[in-house]
PDB file of C-alpha atoms and ligand atoms in Angstrom:
ATOM      1  CA  UNK A   1       0.000   0.000   0.000  1.00 93.00           C
ATOM      2  CA  UNK A   2       2.815   2.404   0.971  1.00 97.00           C
ATOM      3  CA  UNK A   3       6.522   1.868   0.371  1.00 98.00           C
ATOM      4  CA  UNK A   4       9.058   4.534   1.354  1.00 98.00           C
ATOM      5  CA  UNK A   5      12.656   3.863   0.312  1.00 98.00           C
ATOM      6  CA  UNK A   6      15.642   6.027   1.216  1.00 98.00           C
ATOM      7  CA  UNK A   7      13.562   9.187   1.517  1.00 98.00           C
ATOM      8  CA  UNK A   8      15.670  12.309   2.038  1.00 98.00           C
ATOM      9  CA  UNK A   9      14.521  15.904   2.208  1.00 98.00           C
ATOM     10  CA  UNK A  10      16.541  19.009   2.977  1.00 97.00           C
ATOM     11  CA  UNK A  11      15.603  22.561   3.830  1.00 93.00           C
ATOM     12  CA  UNK A  12      18.752  24.451   2.911  1.00 91.00           C
ATOM     13  CA  UNK A  13      21.639  22.680   4.622  1.00 90.00           C
ATOM     14  CA  UNK A  14      19.418  20.904   7.139  1.00 93.00           C
ATOM     15  CA  UNK A  15      18.391  17.289   6.496  1.00 95.00           C
ATOM     16  CA  UNK A  16      14.762  17.268   7.611  1.00 97.00           C
ATOM     17  CA  UNK A  17      14.161  13.654   6.539  1.00 98.00           C
ATOM     18  CA  UNK A  18      17.250  11.471   6.456  1.00 97.00           C
ATOM     19  CA  UNK A  19      17.073   8.122   4.674  1.00 97.00           C
ATOM     20  CA  UNK A  20      13.600   7.031   5.799  1.00 98.00           C
ATOM     21  CA  UNK A  21      12.689   3.498   4.724  1.00 98.00           C
ATOM     22  CA  UNK A  22       9.397   1.922   5.804  1.00 98.00           C
ATOM     23  CA  UNK A  23       6.350   0.093   4.514  1.00 98.00           C
ATOM     24  CA  UNK A  24       2.688   0.193   5.460  1.00 98.00           C
ATOM     25  CA  UNK A  25       0.318  -2.674   4.682  1.00 96.00           C
ATOM     26  CA  UNK A  26      -3.276  -2.113   3.658  1.00 95.00           C
ATOM     27  CA  UNK A  27      -5.502  -1.414   6.669  1.00 95.00           C
ATOM     28  CA  UNK A  28      -2.676  -0.631   9.076  1.00 97.00           C
ATOM     29  CA  UNK A  29      -3.040   2.355  11.402  1.00 97.00           C
ATOM     30  CA  UNK A  30       0.372   3.888  12.042  1.00 98.00           C
ATOM     31  CA  UNK A  31       0.830   6.375  14.890  1.00 97.00           C
ATOM     32  CA  UNK A  32       3.778   8.669  14.168  1.00 98.00           C
ATOM     33  CA  UNK A  33       5.260  10.169  17.310  1.00 96.00           C
ATOM     34  CA  UNK A  34       8.366  12.072  18.321  1.00 94.00           C
ATOM     35  CA  UNK A  35       9.695  15.444  19.398  1.00 94.00           C
ATOM     36  CA  UNK A  36       8.897  18.773  17.751  1.00 94.00           C
ATOM     37  CA  UNK A  37      10.929  19.391  14.620  1.00 95.00           C
ATOM     38  CA  UNK A  38      11.520  15.677  14.058  1.00 96.00           C
ATOM     39  CA  UNK A  39      10.047  15.763  10.555  1.00 97.00           C
ATOM     40  CA  UNK A  40       6.573  14.289  11.161  1.00 98.00           C
ATOM     41  CA  UNK A  41       4.609  16.943   9.245  1.00 97.00           C
ATOM     42  CA  UNK A  42       7.206  17.003   6.476  1.00 98.00           C
ATOM     43  CA  UNK A  43       6.890  13.239   6.031  1.00 98.00           C
ATOM     44  CA  UNK A  44       3.104  13.481   5.667  1.00 98.00           C
ATOM     45  CA  UNK A  45       3.485  16.360   3.194  1.00 97.00           C
ATOM     46  CA  UNK A  46       5.873  14.250   1.090  1.00 97.00           C
ATOM     47  CA  UNK A  47       3.433  11.308   1.128  1.00 98.00           C
ATOM     48  CA  UNK A  48       0.676  13.635  -0.078  1.00 96.00           C
ATOM     49  CA  UNK A  49       2.877  15.281  -2.767  1.00 95.00           C
ATOM     50  CA  UNK A  50       2.501  18.678  -1.118  1.00 94.00           C
ATOM     51  CA  UNK A  51       6.297  18.762  -0.689  1.00 95.00           C
ATOM     52  CA  UNK A  52       8.965  17.602  -3.130  1.00 96.00           C
ATOM     53  CA  UNK A  53      11.905  15.625  -1.781  1.00 98.00           C
ATOM     54  CA  UNK A  54      15.580  15.324  -2.707  1.00 97.00           C
ATOM     55  CA  UNK A  55      16.227  11.598  -2.882  1.00 98.00           C
ATOM     56  CA  UNK A  56      14.451   8.287  -2.503  1.00 98.00           C
ATOM     57  CA  UNK A  57      11.163   6.828  -3.686  1.00 98.00           C
ATOM     58  CA  UNK A  58       7.601   6.716  -2.435  1.00 98.00           C
ATOM     59  CA  UNK A  59       4.949   4.373  -3.793  1.00 98.00           C
ATOM     60  CA  UNK A  60       1.534   5.135  -2.351  1.00 97.00           C
ATOM     61  CA  UNK A  61      -2.019   4.145  -3.346  1.00 96.00           C
ATOM     62  CA  UNK A  62      -0.883   3.187  -6.829  1.00 95.00           C
ATOM     63  CA  UNK A  63       1.118   6.382  -7.451  1.00 95.00           C
ATOM     64  CA  UNK A  64       4.899   6.666  -7.687  1.00 95.00           C
ATOM     65  CA  UNK A  65       6.557   9.770  -6.274  1.00 96.00           C
ATOM     66  CA  UNK A  66      10.127  10.607  -7.215  1.00 96.00           C
ATOM     67  CA  UNK A  67      12.433  13.630  -6.783  1.00 96.00           C
ATOM     68  CA  UNK A  68      12.034  16.459  -9.319  1.00 92.00           C
ATOM     69  CA  UNK A  69       8.719  15.364 -10.864  1.00 93.00           C
ATOM     70  CA  UNK A  70       8.089  16.421 -14.452  1.00 92.00           C
ATOM     71  CA  UNK A  71       5.123  18.734 -15.134  1.00 92.00           C
ATOM     72  CA  UNK A  72       3.245  15.709 -16.510  1.00 89.00           C
ATOM     73  CA  UNK A  73       3.763  13.795 -13.261  1.00 89.00           C
ATOM     74  CA  UNK A  74       2.842  16.834 -11.202  1.00 90.00           C
ATOM     75  CA  UNK A  75      -0.527  16.893 -12.968  1.00 89.00           C
ATOM     76  CA  UNK A  76      -1.283  13.499 -11.428  1.00 90.00           C
ATOM     77  CA  UNK A  77      -0.804  14.896  -7.953  1.00 91.00           C
ATOM     78  CA  UNK A  78      -4.337  16.226  -7.796  1.00 86.00           C
ATOM     79  CA  UNK A  79      -5.674  12.707  -8.266  1.00 88.00           C
ATOM     80  CA  UNK A  80      -3.138  11.460  -5.758  1.00 93.00           C
ATOM     81  CA  UNK A  81      -4.427  13.928  -3.192  1.00 90.00           C
ATOM     82  CA  UNK A  82      -7.928  12.465  -3.559  1.00 87.00           C
ATOM     83  CA  UNK A  83      -6.529   8.954  -3.072  1.00 93.00           C
ATOM     84  CA  UNK A  84      -4.358  10.083  -0.137  1.00 96.00           C
ATOM     85  CA  UNK A  85      -6.344  12.468   2.077  1.00 94.00           C
ATOM     86  CA  UNK A  86      -4.639  14.797   4.548  1.00 95.00           C
ATOM     87  CA  UNK A  87      -6.333  16.261   7.615  1.00 96.00           C
ATOM     88  CA  UNK A  88      -4.502  19.174   9.229  1.00 94.00           C
ATOM     89  CA  UNK A  89      -4.335  20.364  12.819  1.00 92.00           C
ATOM     90  CA  UNK A  90      -5.930  23.679  11.799  1.00 92.00           C
ATOM     91  CA  UNK A  91      -8.801  22.177   9.710  1.00 91.00           C
ATOM     92  CA  UNK A  92      -8.203  24.505   6.692  1.00 93.00           C
ATOM     93  CA  UNK A  93     -11.819  24.552   5.530  1.00 95.00           C
ATOM     94  CA  UNK A  94     -12.591  26.951   2.681  1.00 95.00           C
ATOM     95  CA  UNK A  95     -14.231  29.859   4.550  1.00 96.00           C
ATOM     96  CA  UNK A  96     -16.416  30.985   1.640  1.00 96.00           C
ATOM     97  CA  UNK A  97     -18.009  27.534   1.180  1.00 96.00           C
ATOM     98  CA  UNK A  98     -20.623  25.807   3.329  1.00 97.00           C
ATOM     99  CA  UNK A  99     -19.720  22.567   5.077  1.00 97.00           C
ATOM    100  CA  UNK A 100     -21.516  20.586   2.365  1.00 97.00           C
ATOM    101  CA  UNK A 101     -19.769  22.481  -0.433  1.00 95.00           C
ATOM    102  CA  UNK A 102     -16.367  22.000   1.220  1.00 96.00           C
ATOM    103  CA  UNK A 103     -17.014  18.271   1.044  1.00 96.00           C
ATOM    104  CA  UNK A 104     -18.533  18.298  -2.466  1.00 95.00           C
ATOM    105  CA  UNK A 105     -15.707  20.310  -4.034  1.00 91.00           C
ATOM    106  CA  UNK A 106     -13.044  17.658  -4.616  1.00 84.00           C
ATOM    107  CA  UNK A 107     -15.379  14.998  -6.053  1.00 83.00           C
ATOM    108  CA  UNK A 108     -16.637  17.583  -8.548  1.00 84.00           C
ATOM    109  CA  UNK A 109     -13.183  18.848  -9.522  1.00 80.00           C
ATOM    110  CA  UNK A 110     -11.209  15.638  -9.415  1.00 76.00           C
ATOM    111  CA  UNK A 111     -13.724  12.969 -10.346  1.00 77.00           C
ATOM    112  CA  UNK A 112     -16.048  15.137 -12.395  1.00 82.00           C
ATOM    113  CA  UNK A 113     -18.999  14.152 -10.234  1.00 83.00           C
ATOM    114  CA  UNK A 114     -22.237  15.978 -10.994  1.00 88.00           C
ATOM    115  CA  UNK A 115     -23.537  18.576  -8.548  1.00 88.00           C
ATOM    116  CA  UNK A 116     -26.456  16.459  -7.345  1.00 90.00           C
ATOM    117  CA  UNK A 117     -24.311  13.356  -6.831  1.00 91.00           C
ATOM    118  CA  UNK A 118     -21.602  15.313  -4.996  1.00 92.00           C
ATOM    119  CA  UNK A 119     -24.206  16.957  -2.732  1.00 93.00           C
ATOM    120  CA  UNK A 120     -25.823  13.612  -1.962  1.00 94.00           C
ATOM    121  CA  UNK A 121     -22.480  12.095  -1.025  1.00 94.00           C
ATOM    122  CA  UNK A 122     -21.642  15.161   1.085  1.00 96.00           C
ATOM    123  CA  UNK A 123     -24.903  14.719   2.998  1.00 96.00           C
ATOM    124  CA  UNK A 124     -24.053  11.059   3.673  1.00 96.00           C
ATOM    125  CA  UNK A 125     -20.573  11.956   4.891  1.00 96.00           C
ATOM    126  CA  UNK A 126     -21.898  14.764   7.108  1.00 97.00           C
ATOM    127  CA  UNK A 127     -24.285  12.275   8.698  1.00 96.00           C
ATOM    128  CA  UNK A 128     -21.403   9.832   9.159  1.00 95.00           C
ATOM    129  CA  UNK A 129     -19.427  12.404  11.196  1.00 96.00           C
ATOM    130  CA  UNK A 130     -22.512  13.373  13.216  1.00 95.00           C
ATOM    131  CA  UNK A 131     -23.250  16.661  11.439  1.00 96.00           C
ATOM    132  CA  UNK A 132     -26.227  15.688   9.286  1.00 95.00           C
ATOM    133  CA  UNK A 133     -28.021  18.936  10.132  1.00 95.00           C
ATOM    134  CA  UNK A 134     -25.108  21.360   9.600  1.00 96.00           C
ATOM    135  CA  UNK A 135     -24.466  21.144   5.869  1.00 96.00           C
ATOM    136  CA  UNK A 136     -25.359  24.798   5.282  1.00 97.00           C
ATOM    137  CA  UNK A 137     -23.076  26.130   8.046  1.00 97.00           C
ATOM    138  CA  UNK A 138     -19.865  28.000   7.246  1.00 97.00           C
ATOM    139  CA  UNK A 139     -16.634  27.365   9.136  1.00 96.00           C
ATOM    140  CA  UNK A 140     -17.059  30.414  11.394  1.00 96.00           C
ATOM    141  CA  UNK A 141     -20.439  29.071  12.495  1.00 97.00           C
ATOM    142  CA  UNK A 142     -18.965  25.741  13.627  1.00 96.00           C
ATOM    143  CA  UNK A 143     -16.970  24.774  16.712  1.00 95.00           C
ATOM    144  CA  UNK A 144     -13.392  23.571  16.267  1.00 95.00           C
ATOM    145  CA  UNK A 145     -14.463  19.975  16.783  1.00 96.00           C
ATOM    146  CA  UNK A 146     -17.241  20.349  14.218  1.00 96.00           C
ATOM    147  CA  UNK A 147     -14.865  21.981  11.725  1.00 96.00           C
ATOM    148  CA  UNK A 148     -12.442  19.104  12.131  1.00 96.00           C
ATOM    149  CA  UNK A 149     -15.222  16.588  11.567  1.00 96.00           C
ATOM    150  CA  UNK A 150     -16.139  18.424   8.336  1.00 97.00           C
ATOM    151  CA  UNK A 151     -12.451  18.298   7.343  1.00 97.00           C
ATOM    152  CA  UNK A 152     -12.440  14.528   7.907  1.00 97.00           C
ATOM    153  CA  UNK A 153     -15.632  14.173   5.837  1.00 96.00           C
ATOM    154  CA  UNK A 154     -13.995  16.263   3.108  1.00 95.00           C
ATOM    155  CA  UNK A 155     -10.972  13.957   3.085  1.00 94.00           C
ATOM    156  CA  UNK A 156     -13.277  10.928   2.886  1.00 94.00           C
ATOM    157  CA  UNK A 157     -15.152  12.440  -0.080  1.00 93.00           C
ATOM    158  CA  UNK A 158     -12.180  11.690  -2.338  1.00 88.00           C
ATOM    159  CA  UNK A 159     -12.779   7.969  -1.598  1.00 90.00           C
ATOM    160  CA  UNK A 160      -9.201   7.790  -0.300  1.00 93.00           C
ATOM    161  CA  UNK A 161      -7.165   4.608   0.021  1.00 95.00           C
ATOM    162  CA  UNK A 162      -4.963   6.294   2.609  1.00 97.00           C
ATOM    163  CA  UNK A 163      -5.764   8.981   5.172  1.00 97.00           C
ATOM    164  CA  UNK A 164      -3.040  11.085   6.779  1.00 97.00           C
ATOM    165  CA  UNK A 165      -3.745  13.051   9.967  1.00 97.00           C
ATOM    166  CA  UNK A 166      -1.370  15.724  11.289  1.00 97.00           C
ATOM    167  CA  UNK A 167      -2.145  16.238  14.997  1.00 96.00           C
ATOM    168  CA  UNK A 168      -5.896  16.262  14.297  1.00 96.00           C
ATOM    169  CA  UNK A 169      -6.909  16.999  17.891  1.00 95.00           C
ATOM    170  CA  UNK A 170      -4.100  19.301  19.071  1.00 94.00           C
ATOM    171  CA  UNK A 171      -5.948  22.554  18.362  1.00 93.00           C
ATOM    172  CA  UNK A 172      -9.080  21.419  20.216  1.00 95.00           C
ATOM    173  CA  UNK A 173     -10.429  21.769  23.748  1.00 92.00           C
ATOM    174  CA  UNK A 174     -10.641  18.442  25.603  1.00 89.00           C
ATOM    175  CA  UNK A 175     -14.387  17.930  25.135  1.00 88.00           C
ATOM    176  CA  UNK A 176     -14.083  18.424  21.370  1.00 92.00           C
ATOM    177  CA  UNK A 177     -11.048  16.177  21.247  1.00 94.00           C
ATOM    178  CA  UNK A 178     -13.171  13.235  22.293  1.00 93.00           C
ATOM    179  CA  UNK A 179     -15.775  13.765  19.557  1.00 93.00           C
ATOM    180  CA  UNK A 180     -13.069  13.996  16.895  1.00 95.00           C
ATOM    181  CA  UNK A 181     -11.226  10.958  18.264  1.00 94.00           C
ATOM    182  CA  UNK A 182     -14.472   9.007  18.150  1.00 94.00           C
ATOM    183  CA  UNK A 183     -14.840   9.843  14.447  1.00 95.00           C
ATOM    184  CA  UNK A 184     -11.210   8.885  13.748  1.00 95.00           C
ATOM    185  CA  UNK A 185     -11.754   5.605  15.555  1.00 94.00           C
ATOM    186  CA  UNK A 186     -14.850   4.863  13.473  1.00 93.00           C
ATOM    187  CA  UNK A 187     -13.023   5.689  10.240  1.00 94.00           C
ATOM    188  CA  UNK A 188     -10.162   3.413  11.329  1.00 92.00           C
ATOM    189  CA  UNK A 189     -12.688   0.632  11.947  1.00 91.00           C
ATOM    190  CA  UNK A 190     -13.728   0.887   8.293  1.00 90.00           C
ATOM    191  CA  UNK A 191     -10.429  -0.665   7.241  1.00 88.00           C
ATOM    192  CA  UNK A 192      -8.800   2.356   5.596  1.00 94.00           C
ATOM    193  CA  UNK A 193      -4.999   2.672   5.816  1.00 97.00           C
ATOM    194  CA  UNK A 194      -4.083   5.552   8.135  1.00 98.00           C
ATOM    195  CA  UNK A 195      -0.998   7.439   9.320  1.00 98.00           C
ATOM    196  CA  UNK A 196      -1.699   9.637  12.325  1.00 98.00           C
ATOM    197  CA  UNK A 197       0.770  12.103  13.816  1.00 98.00           C
ATOM    198  CA  UNK A 198      -0.463  12.481  17.384  1.00 95.00           C
ATOM    199  CA  UNK A 199       0.350  13.021  21.045  1.00 92.00           C
ATOM    200  CA  UNK A 200      -2.932  11.402  22.115  1.00 92.00           C
ATOM    201  CA  UNK A 201      -2.327   8.283  24.170  1.00 90.00           C
ATOM    202  CA  UNK A 202      -5.887   7.149  23.366  1.00 90.00           C
ATOM    203  CA  UNK A 203      -5.095   7.049  19.658  1.00 93.00           C
ATOM    204  CA  UNK A 204      -1.646   5.540  20.098  1.00 93.00           C
ATOM    205  CA  UNK A 205      -2.766   2.842  22.520  1.00 92.00           C
ATOM    206  CA  UNK A 206      -6.274   2.020  21.274  1.00 92.00           C
ATOM    207  CA  UNK A 207      -6.370   2.758  17.557  1.00 94.00           C
ATOM    208  CA  UNK A 208      -2.834   2.355  16.168  1.00 96.00           C
ATOM    209  CA  UNK A 209      -1.608  -1.049  15.012  1.00 96.00           C
ATOM    210  CA  UNK A 210       1.969   0.180  14.531  1.00 97.00           C
ATOM    211  CA  UNK A 211       4.105   2.999  15.919  1.00 97.00           C
ATOM    212  CA  UNK A 212       6.870   4.957  14.210  1.00 98.00           C
ATOM    213  CA  UNK A 213       9.170   7.163  16.275  1.00 97.00           C
ATOM    214  CA  UNK A 214      10.683  10.011  14.274  1.00 97.00           C
ATOM    215  CA  UNK A 215      13.514  12.120  15.680  1.00 97.00           C
ATOM    216  CA  UNK A 216      15.798  14.556  13.913  1.00 96.00           C
ATOM    217  CA  UNK A 217      14.675  13.300  10.499  1.00 97.00           C
ATOM    218  CA  UNK A 218      15.448   9.661  11.392  1.00 97.00           C
ATOM    219  CA  UNK A 219      12.977   6.836  11.870  1.00 97.00           C
ATOM    220  CA  UNK A 220      14.583   5.723  15.126  1.00 97.00           C
ATOM    221  CA  UNK A 221      12.066   3.011  15.982  1.00 97.00           C
ATOM    222  CA  UNK A 222       9.118   1.190  14.429  1.00 97.00           C
ATOM    223  CA  UNK A 223       7.110  -1.845  15.435  1.00 97.00           C
ATOM    224  CA  UNK A 224       3.715  -3.228  16.433  1.00 97.00           C
ATOM    225  CA  UNK A 225       1.952  -0.741  18.726  1.00 96.00           C
ATOM    226  CA  UNK A 226       1.661  -3.169  21.628  1.00 94.00           C
ATOM    227  CA  UNK A 227       5.390  -3.975  21.547  1.00 95.00           C
ATOM    228  CA  UNK A 228       6.606  -0.406  21.205  1.00 95.00           C
ATOM    229  CA  UNK A 229       4.257   0.742  23.979  1.00 93.00           C
ATOM    230  CA  UNK A 230       5.264  -2.061  26.326  1.00 92.00           C
ATOM    231  CA  UNK A 231       8.975  -1.612  25.735  1.00 93.00           C
ATOM    232  CA  UNK A 232      10.186   1.292  23.606  1.00 94.00           C
ATOM    233  CA  UNK A 233      13.687   0.518  22.347  1.00 95.00           C
ATOM    234  CA  UNK A 234      14.744   4.074  21.545  1.00 95.00           C
ATOM    235  CA  UNK A 235      15.441   6.649  24.244  1.00 94.00           C
ATOM    236  CA  UNK A 236      13.260   9.120  22.335  1.00 93.00           C
ATOM    237  CA  UNK A 237      10.390   6.605  22.403  1.00 93.00           C
ATOM    238  CA  UNK A 238      10.884   5.955  26.129  1.00 93.00           C
ATOM    239  CA  UNK A 239      10.866   9.695  26.873  1.00 91.00           C
ATOM    240  CA  UNK A 240       7.864  10.294  24.672  1.00 89.00           C
ATOM    241  CA  UNK A 241       5.670   7.602  26.218  1.00 88.00           C
ATOM    242  CA  UNK A 242       6.777   8.445  29.761  1.00 87.00           C
ATOM    243  CA  UNK A 243       5.727  12.042  29.167  1.00 84.00           C
ATOM    244  CA  UNK A 244       2.325  11.387  27.633  1.00 79.00           C
ATOM    245  CA  UNK A 245       1.572   8.751  30.278  1.00 77.00           C
ATOM    246  CA  UNK A 246       2.458  11.085  33.153  1.00 70.00           C
ATOM    247  CA  UNK A 247      -0.674  12.194  35.047  1.00 60.00           C
ATOM    248  CA  UNK A 248      -1.634  15.851  34.703  1.00 59.00           C
ATOM    249  CA  UNK A 249      -0.524  17.816  37.781  1.00 59.00           C
ATOM    250  CA  UNK A 250      -3.565  18.423  39.997  1.00 57.00           C
ATOM    251  CA  UNK A 251      -4.751  22.022  40.270  1.00 59.00           C
ATOM    252  CA  UNK A 252      -2.820  23.980  42.871  1.00 54.00           C
ATOM    253  CA  UNK A 253       0.071  21.493  43.089  1.00 48.00           C
ATOM    254  CA  UNK A 254       3.537  22.768  42.263  1.00 47.00           C
TER     255      UNK A 254
HETATM  256  N1  LIG B   1       9.444  25.492   4.833  1.00 93.95           N
HETATM  257  C1  LIG B   1      10.489  25.212   5.640  1.00 93.95           C
HETATM  258  N2  LIG B   1      11.670  25.854   5.515  1.00 93.95           N
HETATM  259  C2  LIG B   1      12.714  25.564   6.303  1.00 93.95           C
HETATM  260  N3  LIG B   1      12.692  24.639   7.268  1.00 93.95           N
HETATM  261  C3  LIG B   1      11.548  23.964   7.463  1.00 93.95           C
HETATM  262  C4  LIG B   1      10.385  24.218   6.672  1.00 93.95           C
HETATM  263  N4  LIG B   1       9.404  23.387   7.075  1.00 93.95           N
HETATM  264  C5  LIG B   1       9.926  22.665   8.087  1.00 93.95           C
HETATM  265  N5  LIG B   1      11.203  23.011   8.325  1.00 93.95           N
HETATM  266  C6  LIG B   1      12.106  22.413   9.322  1.00 93.95           C
HETATM  267  O1  LIG B   1      12.048  21.022   9.154  1.00 93.95           O
HETATM  268  C7  LIG B   1      12.134  20.365  10.420  1.00 93.95           C
HETATM  269  C8  LIG B   1      10.993  19.395  10.556  1.00 93.95           C
HETATM  270  O2  LIG B   1       9.773  20.112  10.617  1.00 93.95           O
HETATM  271  P1  LIG B   1       8.367  19.403  10.779  1.00 93.95           P
HETATM  272  O3  LIG B   1       7.347  20.476  10.756  1.00 93.95           O
HETATM  273  O4  LIG B   1       8.270  18.316   9.778  1.00 93.95           O
HETATM  274  O5  LIG B   1       8.499  18.767  12.226  1.00 93.95           O
HETATM  275  P2  LIG B   1       7.378  18.079  13.153  1.00 93.95           P
HETATM  276  O6  LIG B   1       7.946  16.788  13.605  1.00 93.95           O
HETATM  277  O7  LIG B   1       6.095  18.069  12.433  1.00 93.95           O
HETATM  278  O8  LIG B   1       7.317  19.073  14.394  1.00 93.95           O
HETATM  279  P3  LIG B   1       6.052  19.492  15.333  1.00 93.95           P
HETATM  280  O9  LIG B   1       5.869  18.366  16.303  1.00 93.95           O
HETATM  281  O10 LIG B   1       6.505  20.735  16.008  1.00 93.95           O
HETATM  282  O11 LIG B   1       4.871  19.715  14.428  1.00 93.95           O
HETATM  283  C9  LIG B   1      12.171  21.462  11.469  1.00 93.95           C
HETATM  284  O12 LIG B   1      13.509  21.660  11.828  1.00 93.95           O
HETATM  285  C10 LIG B   1      11.632  22.653  10.734  1.00 93.95           C
HETATM  286  O13 LIG B   1      12.170  23.827  11.264  1.00 93.95           O
HETATM  287 MG1  LIG B   2       4.251  18.946  12.741  1.00 93.95          MG
END
């Protein structure tokens, strides 16, 4: 489903991704964790063809990504982005479109779906994420959690084979986090292949089948979620899981 071989990406002199090699089987849910600046967002952007890279190869959802794509190859990237959906931390809904039109846009542009068909599918997807009655609302009329659920529905509208999530709950208050995590969990249950950058223990422990630990542009650890959680081999992994497992300090305690 996904094969990444020797992936390297630089920003100026800095190697942001350094010789990443990994595979993802169909239906796997990979949690990508690690410290800030480790390259997690950059990796997702490369997988979605939003960023070019300097060396290596990516095969994903039937598309082949290589360094320095020709204009002809670049034209395929729009179709790739329907097959490989990306959900951002900050939702990025189109502010001038209703929720339903945000969802209907890509099927119309990319697949040439008719207006009525795209609207019908948007209504189904809105119902699936618990927003069946909010299709006419604009982003500013929706809570953060609702906006993120629309963004997930929009990603699903491309009938993706792979869904990428970049810290989908980090911008949300705790009560909205739960509603979005519930939707992610349901989508995961549908058998779609997913890569989720997250600090949420609930997602890492209960939804992910595998864990990748990314640090300084290196994939320093990868394995089945249960094994990595029980006994992280990398010091970065140990630190990371110790920190997100630590109980919140109680109010008033120093
Ligand atoms: N457009 C850019 N120009 C220059 N450097 C960049 C650019 N985008 C990212 N970087 C650098 O690449 C490195 C990896 O960034 P990236 O955003 O992928 O990390 P991350 O693991 O997602 O971090 P975080 O957990 O904070 O989101 C960082 O050192 C960052 O400063
Ligand atoms: Mg990031």
